[in-house]
PDB file of C-alpha atoms in Angstrom:
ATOM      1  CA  UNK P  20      -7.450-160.229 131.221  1.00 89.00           C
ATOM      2  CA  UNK P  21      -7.249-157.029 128.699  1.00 92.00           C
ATOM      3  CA  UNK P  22     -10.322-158.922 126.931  1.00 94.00           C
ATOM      4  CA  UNK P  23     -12.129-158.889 130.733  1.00 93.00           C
ATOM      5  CA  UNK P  24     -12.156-155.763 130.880  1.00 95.00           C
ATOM      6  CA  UNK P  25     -12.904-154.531 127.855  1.00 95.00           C
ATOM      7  CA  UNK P  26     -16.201-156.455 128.021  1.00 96.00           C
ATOM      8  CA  UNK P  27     -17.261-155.526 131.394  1.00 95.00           C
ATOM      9  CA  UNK P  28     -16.332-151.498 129.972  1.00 95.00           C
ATOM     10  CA  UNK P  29     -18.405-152.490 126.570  1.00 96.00           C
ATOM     11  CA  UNK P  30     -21.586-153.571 128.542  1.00 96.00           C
ATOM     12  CA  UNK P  31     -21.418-149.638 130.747  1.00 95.00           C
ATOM     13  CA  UNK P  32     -21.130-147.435 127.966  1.00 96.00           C
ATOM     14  CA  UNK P  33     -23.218-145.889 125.435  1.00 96.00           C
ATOM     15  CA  UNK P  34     -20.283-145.777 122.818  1.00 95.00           C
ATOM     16  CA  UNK P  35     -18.471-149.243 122.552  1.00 95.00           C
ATOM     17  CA  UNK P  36     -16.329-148.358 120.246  1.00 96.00           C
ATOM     18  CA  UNK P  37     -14.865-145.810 121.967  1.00 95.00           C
ATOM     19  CA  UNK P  38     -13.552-148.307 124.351  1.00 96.00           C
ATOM     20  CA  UNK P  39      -9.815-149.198 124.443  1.00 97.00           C
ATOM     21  CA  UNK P  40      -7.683-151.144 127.055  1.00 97.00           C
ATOM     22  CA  UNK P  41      -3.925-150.472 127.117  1.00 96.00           C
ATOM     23  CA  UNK P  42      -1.794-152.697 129.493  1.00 96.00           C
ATOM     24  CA  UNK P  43       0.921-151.250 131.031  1.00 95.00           C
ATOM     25  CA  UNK P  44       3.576-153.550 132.811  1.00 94.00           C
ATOM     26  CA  UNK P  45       6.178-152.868 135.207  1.00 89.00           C
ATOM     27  CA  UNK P  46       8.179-154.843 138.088  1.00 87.00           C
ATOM     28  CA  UNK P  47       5.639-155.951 140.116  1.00 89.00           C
ATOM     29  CA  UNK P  48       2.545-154.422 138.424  1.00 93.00           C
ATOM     30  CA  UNK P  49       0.096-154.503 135.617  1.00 94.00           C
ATOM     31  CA  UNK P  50      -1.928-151.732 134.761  1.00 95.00           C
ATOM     32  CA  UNK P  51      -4.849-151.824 132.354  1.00 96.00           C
ATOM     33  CA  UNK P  52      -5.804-148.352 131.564  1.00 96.00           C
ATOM     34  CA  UNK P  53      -9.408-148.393 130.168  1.00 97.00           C
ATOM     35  CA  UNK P  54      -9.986-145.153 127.794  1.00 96.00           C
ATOM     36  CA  UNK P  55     -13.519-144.552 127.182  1.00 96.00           C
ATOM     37  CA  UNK P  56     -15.546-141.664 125.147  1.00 95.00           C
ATOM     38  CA  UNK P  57     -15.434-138.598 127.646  1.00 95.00           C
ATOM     39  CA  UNK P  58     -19.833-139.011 128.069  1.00 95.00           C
ATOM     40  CA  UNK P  59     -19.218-142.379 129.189  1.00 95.00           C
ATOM     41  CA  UNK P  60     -16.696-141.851 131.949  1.00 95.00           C
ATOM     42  CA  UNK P  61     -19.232-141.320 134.493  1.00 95.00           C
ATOM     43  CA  UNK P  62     -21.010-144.488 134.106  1.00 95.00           C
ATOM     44  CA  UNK P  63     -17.716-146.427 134.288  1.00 95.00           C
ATOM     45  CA  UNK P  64     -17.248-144.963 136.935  1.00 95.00           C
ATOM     46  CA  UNK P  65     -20.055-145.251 139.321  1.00 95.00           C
ATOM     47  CA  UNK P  66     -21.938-143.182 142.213  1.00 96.00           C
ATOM     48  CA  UNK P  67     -19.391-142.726 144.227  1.00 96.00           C
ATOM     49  CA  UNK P  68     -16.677-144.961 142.408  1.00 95.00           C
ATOM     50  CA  UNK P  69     -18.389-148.284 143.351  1.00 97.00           C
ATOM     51  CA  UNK P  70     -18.432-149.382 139.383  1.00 96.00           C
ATOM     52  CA  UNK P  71     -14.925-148.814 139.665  1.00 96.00           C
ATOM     53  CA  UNK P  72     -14.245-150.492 142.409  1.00 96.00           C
ATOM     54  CA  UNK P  73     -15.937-153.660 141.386  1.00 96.00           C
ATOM     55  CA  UNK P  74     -14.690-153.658 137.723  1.00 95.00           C
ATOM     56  CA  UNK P  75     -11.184-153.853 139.953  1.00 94.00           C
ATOM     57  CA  UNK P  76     -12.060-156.615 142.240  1.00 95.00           C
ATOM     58  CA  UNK P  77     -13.235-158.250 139.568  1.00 94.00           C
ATOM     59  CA  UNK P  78     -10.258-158.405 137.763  1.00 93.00           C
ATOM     60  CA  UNK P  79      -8.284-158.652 140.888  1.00 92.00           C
ATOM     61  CA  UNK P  80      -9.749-162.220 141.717  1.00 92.00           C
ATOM     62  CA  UNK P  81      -9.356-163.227 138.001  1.00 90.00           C
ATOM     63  CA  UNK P  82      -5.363-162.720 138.216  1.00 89.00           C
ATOM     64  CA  UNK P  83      -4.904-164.530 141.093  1.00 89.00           C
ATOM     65  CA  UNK P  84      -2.813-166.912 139.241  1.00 85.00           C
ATOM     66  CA  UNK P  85      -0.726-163.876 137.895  1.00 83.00           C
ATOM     67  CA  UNK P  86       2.307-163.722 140.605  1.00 83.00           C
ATOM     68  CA  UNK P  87       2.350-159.435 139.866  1.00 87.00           C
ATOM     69  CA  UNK P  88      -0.484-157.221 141.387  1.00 92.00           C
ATOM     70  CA  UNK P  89      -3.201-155.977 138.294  1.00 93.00           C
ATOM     71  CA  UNK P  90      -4.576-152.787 138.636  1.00 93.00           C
ATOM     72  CA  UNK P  91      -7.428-151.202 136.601  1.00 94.00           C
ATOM     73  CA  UNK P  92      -6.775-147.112 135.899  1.00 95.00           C
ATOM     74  CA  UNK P  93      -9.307-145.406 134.088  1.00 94.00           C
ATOM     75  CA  UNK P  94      -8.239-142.656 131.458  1.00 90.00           C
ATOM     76  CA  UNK P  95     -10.583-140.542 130.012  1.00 75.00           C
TER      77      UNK P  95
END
């Protein structure tokens, strides 16, 4: 899942190698907090979040057999 993301992030961005997944797990959660360079955070972002909000459903639907909810955060 970590390598999902950082893919989908990798293909935004202007600066690739600034891009760096950390996953975070608790109880019932996963968090993948995407850090990208601060130029790029826009475009991961989206006009009015919707980049966001797909790069989430995507990897929403991908962890369905995951029994813990995944959530993408983005850190810049």
């Amino acid at each position: 899942m970590e390598d999902l993301v950082k893919v989908i992030a990798k293909a935004l961005v202007d600066h690739p190698e600034d891009v760096h997944v950390e996953v975070v797990e608790k109880e019932h959660v996963i968090v993948y907090e995407l850090t990208v360079h601060p130029d790029d955070v826009g475009k991961v972002i989206g006009k009015q979040g919707r980049i966001a909000k797909a790069l989430r459903t995507v990897v929403t639907s991908a962890a369905v057999k995951v029994s813990k909810r995944v959530t993408v955060d983005i850190v810049s």
